Amino acid sequence: MSSPFHYKQFTKFTIFSVFAGFSFIQNELTTYWFFILLFRQEITLFGLGVIARPLVRVFVSYLMGYISDKYDRAKLFYITRGISGILLFPLTFAFIYHSIPLIFGIYYIRTIIVELSNNVGYVAYYAVVPEQVRAKAIFYIRIISMASRVASGAVWYLIYQLISAYDLFLAGILGLIGLALLKGFNIGGGSKRVKLSTAIDFFRKDERIRGIILLYSVTDGLTYSINYLLPLLIIVYHGTEEIYSLSQTVLYGILVIASFVMTRIKDPIKIVSTYILSGFLFYLVLLYPSPYVLLISVLLYGFGSGIVENYVMATIKQSVGDEFLGSVLGLDVLVTSSVEIFLILLGQYLITINVVYYIIVGIVGMSLVLISWLLHPKLKDIKL
């Protein structure tokens, strides 16, 4: 069977992703925009808000990866997704009443729960279909779920203007509806062989695992940081909420196109070169002082991120299989998030001084990683 839709679990997860994608964008944009509005004069608090996700990942991702292999993944997914959706309701009122302790308390508790859910979700995303149709599965789910995100980004400004913080209510309701449609979902777990040291053992012994985790974490940190720093960059470049909303339409639109391109490229060298070149240009275009160049940067980030995903996952799965996938992905998230936190805080500091410094660090970083990646022999020998 060549179509991933022949696999019932994949079809269920795709339908869920439509609701989850729309909900995610409404939640993400509203939350980050409120952070920049409330803490524009308190840049430390803004930074504390936007680094919540990678910060939490540093402390919990490794354990979450172990848990997702050790216990029933579907039950974990239901519980964590349900709680995270419900927590959006009190978070709404925390923003409305400008209660800083409640904002950060609820936001960080929810982020911890979301990270466990995401780890299980990552495994589900890659494990619900056989390897031979994985590239197609990623492409199809992106067309459907990213279309939902594009639509959500396109209408976010209108919804935000109409209901403001209550947009988080809408995000919570849609997320819970999507979860209800996953009834009967089964994605394995319950391994008796997995140990807390499993991921570390793979990292120590497998050169491919070590190489992909270390090098991908740097490139991802250098480019993915725009998702956290975009509100600050919009302010520095004198942009508006419209630019912020449009950026999400651009991002998820190009991710769909990039996913199609991904199914056509089988050469790891071409994939990596294109990915890192996109990251290099991502920073280069920022030299032009206009808020509209942010849309070009987002486009370049999305294209590079979209074409590299299957390569990264193929590298990991060809080394560890499905049984220990959660554990190794948990380690991957731990390393990547640690790099993200450093680069986000560094980027935030450099942007507030002079955005050119931020650009220089990005260009130099991407250049060095390209050289290191292409010189790594084991990462070239991946079957796609």
C-alpha positions as semicolon CSV with decimal commas, in nm:
position;residue;x (nm);y (nm);z (nm)
1;M;0,000;0,000;0,000
2;S;0,164;0,319;-0,119
3;S;-0,071;0,572;0,042
4;P;-0,031;0,653;0,413
5;F;-0,410;0,701;0,431
6;H;-0,444;0,324;0,410
7;Y;-0,324;0,326;0,772
8;K;-0,615;0,406;1,005
9;Q;-0,396;0,555;1,277
10;F;-0,245;0,803;1,034
11;T;-0,589;0,913;0,913
12;K;-0,703;0,974;1,271
13;F;-0,391;1,172;1,351
14;T;-0,432;1,382;1,036
15;I;-0,790;1,480;1,129
16;F;-0,674;1,568;1,480
17;S;-0,395;1,782;1,332
18;V;-0,644;2,006;1,152
19;F;-0,800;2,115;1,482
20;A;-0,467;2,115;1,666
21;G;-0,303;2,329;1,396
22;F;-0,570;2,598;1,396
23;S;-0,576;2,601;1,776
24;F;-0,197;2,616;1,800
25;I;-0,165;2,929;1,586
26;Q;-0,441;3,116;1,769
27;N;-0,280;3,028;2,101
28;E;0,076;3,100;1,989
29;L;0,015;3,438;1,828
30;T;-0,218;3,565;2,100
31;T;0,014;3,458;2,381
32;Y;0,333;3,600;2,231
33;W;0,162;3,921;2,127
34;F;0,034;3,972;2,480
35;F;0,385;3,913;2,609
36;I;0,527;4,191;2,391
37;L;0,236;4,426;2,477
38;L;0,258;4,369;2,852
39;F;0,635;4,348;2,887
40;R;0,768;4,572;2,614
41;Q;0,937;4,788;2,878
42;E;1,039;4,482;3,081
43;I;1,243;4,292;2,825
44;T;1,354;4,037;3,086
45;L;0,993;3,933;3,147
46;F;0,934;3,914;2,772
47;G;1,237;3,687;2,742
48;L;1,116;3,473;3,033
49;G;0,790;3,423;2,847
50;V;0,926;3,335;2,504
51;I;1,194;3,094;2,630
52;A;0,943;2,895;2,837
53;R;0,915;2,615;2,586
54;P;1,287;2,548;2,529
55;L;1,359;2,610;2,898
56;V;1,105;2,350;3,007
57;R;1,235;2,110;2,743
58;V;1,583;2,127;2,890
59;F;1,458;1,999;3,225
60;V;1,187;1,754;3,125
61;S;1,238;1,636;2,765
62;Y;1,479;1,352;2,844
63;L;1,248;1,208;3,109
64;M;0,946;1,260;2,884
65;G;1,114;1,062;2,608
66;Y;1,169;0,771;2,845
67;I;0,808;0,789;2,969
68;S;0,670;0,787;2,614
69;D;0,852;0,459;2,542
70;K;0,780;0,305;2,884
71;Y;0,402;0,360;2,906
72;D;0,097;0,353;2,680
73;R;0,149;0,646;2,446
74;A;-0,216;0,696;2,352
75;K;-0,328;0,733;2,717
76;L;-0,047;0,980;2,784
77;F;-0,149;1,178;2,478
78;Y;-0,516;1,197;2,580
79;I;-0,441;1,306;2,936
80;T;-0,177;1,567;2,857
81;R;-0,359;1,716;2,558
82;G;-0,680;1,741;2,756
83;I;-0,519;1,918;3,053
84;S;-0,324;2,157;2,829
85;G;-0,642;2,256;2,646
86;I;-0,831;2,320;2,971
87;L;-0,549;2,536;3,110
88;L;-0,599;2,787;2,828
89;F;-0,920;2,899;3,002
90;P;-0,761;3,032;3,324
91;L;-0,468;3,167;3,121
92;T;-0,716;3,386;2,935
93;F;-0,827;3,558;3,255
94;A;-0,469;3,591;3,377
95;F;-0,392;3,797;3,067
96;I;-0,715;3,998;3,093
97;Y;-0,640;4,099;3,452
98;H;-0,266;4,142;3,389
99;S;-0,178;3,910;3,676
100;I;0,193;3,845;3,623
101;P;0,222;3,560;3,882
102;L;-0,079;3,381;3,732
103;I;0,037;3,439;3,374
104;F;0,376;3,282;3,433
105;G;0,248;3,016;3,675
106;I;-0,021;2,882;3,443
107;Y;0,190;2,931;3,131
108;Y;0,485;2,733;3,267
109;I;0,269;2,454;3,415
110;R;0,091;2,422;3,083
111;T;0,421;2,423;2,894
112;I;0,548;2,129;3,102
113;I;0,234;1,930;3,023
114;V;0,245;2,028;2,656
115;E;0,603;1,905;2,627
116;L;0,509;1,556;2,742
117;S;0,224;1,562;2,493
118;N;0,455;1,685;2,217
119;N;0,708;1,412;2,277
120;V;0,437;1,150;2,239
121;G;0,308;1,343;1,938
122;Y;0,650;1,339;1,772
123;V;0,662;0,962;1,806
124;A;0,308;0,929;1,673
125;Y;0,389;1,155;1,380
126;Y;0,673;0,931;1,265
127;A;0,566;0,588;1,390
128;V;0,208;0,556;1,263
129;V;0,321;0,467;0,909
130;P;0,594;0,237;0,773
131;E;0,924;0,393;0,670
132;Q;0,862;0,347;0,298
133;V;0,567;0,589;0,303
134;R;0,698;0,828;0,571
135;A;0,799;1,105;0,329
136;K;0,453;1,095;0,169
137;A;0,290;1,089;0,512
138;I;0,478;1,402;0,618
139;F;0,381;1,571;0,292
140;Y;0,011;1,484;0,315
141;I;-0,026;1,573;0,680
142;R;0,147;1,904;0,612
143;I;-0,087;1,987;0,325
144;I;-0,386;1,930;0,550
145;S;-0,267;2,050;0,891
146;M;-0,058;2,337;0,757
147;A;-0,352;2,455;0,548
148;S;-0,532;2,479;0,880
149;R;-0,242;2,680;1,023
150;V;-0,230;2,906;0,719
151;A;-0,601;2,977;0,756
152;S;-0,555;3,036;1,128
153;G;-0,268;3,278;1,072
154;A;-0,463;3,459;0,803
155;V;-0,764;3,521;1,029
156;W;-0,576;3,566;1,357
157;Y;-0,567;3,945;1,332
158;L;-0,943;3,963;1,273
159;I;-1,020;3,723;1,558
160;Y;-0,779;3,901;1,791
161;Q;-0,932;4,239;1,713
162;L;-1,278;4,098;1,777
163;I;-1,228;3,899;2,099
164;S;-0,871;3,982;2,217
165;A;-0,754;3,746;2,495
166;Y;-1,069;3,533;2,459
167;D;-0,903;3,395;2,149
168;L;-0,730;3,158;2,393
169;F;-1,077;3,027;2,487
170;L;-1,137;2,948;2,121
171;A;-0,799;2,775;2,096
172;G;-0,877;2,557;2,397
173;I;-1,219;2,451;2,268
174;L;-1,087;2,361;1,921
175;G;-0,800;2,162;2,072
176;L;-1,039;1,957;2,285
177;I;-1,268;1,888;1,988
178;G;-0,971;1,758;1,788
179;L;-0,868;1,536;2,077
180;A;-1,217;1,385;2,100
181;L;-1,188;1,279;1,735
182;L;-0,881;1,068;1,819
183;K;-1,092;0,805;1,995
184;G;-0,940;0,462;1,944
185;F;-0,593;0,594;1,868
186;N;-0,309;0,348;1,934
187;I;0,061;0,432;1,894
188;G;0,232;0,166;2,100
189;G;0,466;0,218;2,392
190;G;0,498;-0,006;2,696
191;S;0,853;-0,121;2,619
192;K;1,003;-0,343;2,889
193;R;1,358;-0,295;2,757
194;V;1,377;0,084;2,769
195;K;1,589;0,238;3,046
196;L;1,664;0,593;3,154
197;S;2,011;0,550;3,008
198;T;1,891;0,421;2,668
199;A;1,920;0,750;2,480
200;I;2,259;0,831;2,634
201;D;2,384;0,486;2,533
202;F;2,281;0,547;2,172
203;F;2,441;0,893;2,180
204;R;2,770;0,752;2,309
205;K;2,792;0,451;2,080
206;D;2,629;0,564;1,754
207;E;2,823;0,822;1,554
208;R;2,524;0,905;1,334
209;I;2,298;0,974;1,631
210;R;2,565;1,190;1,792
211;G;2,631;1,382;1,468
212;I;2,267;1,448;1,376
213;I;2,172;1,562;1,726
214;L;2,467;1,799;1,770
215;L;2,471;1,956;1,424
216;Y;2,095;1,978;1,373
217;S;2,052;2,139;1,715
218;V;2,275;2,431;1,612
219;T;2,111;2,494;1,274
220;D;1,764;2,457;1,424
221;G;1,853;2,691;1,709
222;L;1,989;2,954;1,470
223;T;1,675;2,959;1,256
224;Y;1,385;2,841;1,475
225;S;1,457;3,124;1,716
226;I;1,266;3,358;1,484
227;N;0,944;3,203;1,613
228;Y;1,028;3,344;1,956
229;L;1,199;3,666;1,852
230;L;0,960;3,767;1,573
231;P;0,746;3,999;1,793
232;L;1,063;4,180;1,903
233;L;1,194;4,200;1,545
234;I;0,859;4,339;1,429
235;I;0,885;4,618;1,685
236;V;1,249;4,692;1,590
237;Y;1,161;4,700;1,219
238;H;0,852;4,915;1,293
239;G;0,602;4,650;1,187
240;T;0,244;4,585;1,302
241;E;0,011;4,304;1,405
242;E;-0,078;4,258;1,038
243;I;0,283;4,163;0,960
244;Y;0,276;3,915;1,247
245;S;-0,042;3,754;1,121
246;L;0,080;3,746;0,759
247;S;0,409;3,586;0,865
248;Q;0,224;3,274;0,978
249;T;0,043;3,247;0,646
250;V;0,379;3,269;0,468
251;L;0,545;3,019;0,705
252;Y;0,289;2,742;0,684
253;G;0,224;2,797;0,317
254;I;0,593;2,745;0,232
255;L;0,612;2,443;0,465
256;V;0,359;2,267;0,242
257;I;0,561;2,347;-0,071
258;A;0,885;2,243;0,099
259;S;0,730;1,913;0,208
260;F;0,648;1,834;-0,155
261;V;1,006;1,920;-0,256
262;M;1,124;1,692;0,026
263;T;0,955;1,391;-0,134
264;R;1,153;1,451;-0,452
265;I;1,505;1,492;-0,310
266;K;1,686;1,172;-0,215
267;D;2,044;1,301;-0,191
268;P;2,143;1,388;0,171
269;I;2,411;1,632;0,050
270;K;2,160;1,831;-0,157
271;I;1,914;1,836;0,131
272;V;2,167;1,958;0,386
273;S;2,324;2,215;0,150
274;T;1,985;2,362;0,059
275;Y;1,874;2,364;0,421
276;I;2,178;2,552;0,548
277;L;2,187;2,787;0,246
278;S;1,829;2,884;0,332
279;G;1,943;2,959;0,687
280;F;2,233;3,170;0,559
281;L;2,001;3,378;0,337
282;F;1,752;3,396;0,626
283;Y;1,995;3,626;0,808
284;L;2,136;3,802;0,503
285;V;1,805;3,954;0,395
286;L;1,760;4,109;0,740
287;L;2,025;4,365;0,647
288;Y;1,751;4,553;0,461
289;P;1,567;4,764;0,726
290;S;1,203;4,692;0,645
291;P;0,940;4,489;0,834
292;Y;0,858;4,311;0,508
293;V;1,198;4,140;0,499
294;L;1,080;3,947;0,804
295;L;0,834;3,772;0,574
296;I;1,124;3,669;0,349
297;S;1,320;3,540;0,648
298;V;1,021;3,341;0,768
299;L;0,978;3,200;0,416
300;L;1,344;3,091;0,401
301;Y;1,324;2,938;0,748
302;G;1,009;2,747;0,657
303;F;1,153;2,615;0,330
304;G;1,472;2,490;0,493
305;S;1,289;2,336;0,786
306;G;1,040;2,167;0,555
307;I;1,288;1,990;0,331
308;V;1,518;1,857;0,606
309;E;1,266;1,680;0,830
310;N;1,254;1,345;0,656
311;Y;1,633;1,331;0,639
312;V;1,672;1,397;1,012
313;M;1,410;1,139;1,108
314;A;1,548;0,880;0,866
315;T;1,889;0,920;1,028
316;I;1,746;0,861;1,375
317;K;1,507;0,578;1,286
318;Q;1,766;0,386;1,086
319;S;1,975;0,380;1,404
320;V;1,718;0,320;1,682
321;G;1,394;0,187;1,527
322;D;1,049;0,256;1,680
323;E;1,087;0,098;2,025
324;F;1,335;0,356;2,156
325;L;1,231;0,643;1,930
326;G;1,076;0,846;2,212
327;S;1,389;0,823;2,429
328;V;1,627;0,938;2,154
329;L;1,390;1,214;2,043
330;G;1,376;1,325;2,405
331;L;1,754;1,357;2,409
332;D;1,743;1,538;2,075
333;V;1,492;1,786;2,215
334;L;1,704;1,835;2,528
335;V;2,015;1,926;2,330
336;T;1,829;2,136;2,075
337;S;1,639;2,329;2,340
338;S;1,957;2,403;2,533
339;V;2,106;2,555;2,219
340;E;1,780;2,739;2,147
341;I;1,774;2,903;2,490
342;F;2,129;3,028;2,451
343;L;2,068;3,160;2,099
344;I;1,732;3,317;2,186
345;L;1,874;3,505;2,483
346;L;2,182;3,603;2,283
347;G;1,966;3,711;1,990
348;Q;1,735;3,911;2,215
349;Y;2,034;4,090;2,368
350;L;2,198;4,162;2,032
351;I;1,876;4,286;1,870
352;T;1,817;4,538;2,149
353;I;2,170;4,675;2,094
354;N;2,189;4,655;1,714
355;V;2,017;4,402;1,490
356;V;2,330;4,384;1,271
357;Y;2,513;4,196;1,549
358;Y;2,235;3,937;1,549
359;I;2,271;3,899;1,172
360;I;2,649;3,856;1,188
361;V;2,625;3,581;1,450
362;G;2,368;3,398;1,236
363;I;2,569;3,416;0,913
364;V;2,891;3,301;1,080
365;G;2,710;3,023;1,267
366;M;2,538;2,881;0,958
367;S;2,865;2,890;0,761
368;L;3,055;2,696;1,027
369;V;2,779;2,436;1,063
370;L;2,767;2,377;0,686
371;I;3,138;2,295;0,684
372;S;3,108;2,066;0,987
373;W;2,804;1,886;0,849
374;L;2,952;1,818;0,506
375;L;3,272;1,683;0,662
376;H;3,081;1,428;0,873
377;P;3,106;1,097;0,675
378;K;2,831;0,901;0,854
379;L;2,564;1,163;0,783
380;K;2,605;1,126;0,407
381;D;2,518;0,756;0,404
382;I;2,143;0,777;0,471
383;K;1,881;0,601;0,257
384;L;1,577;0,814;0,173
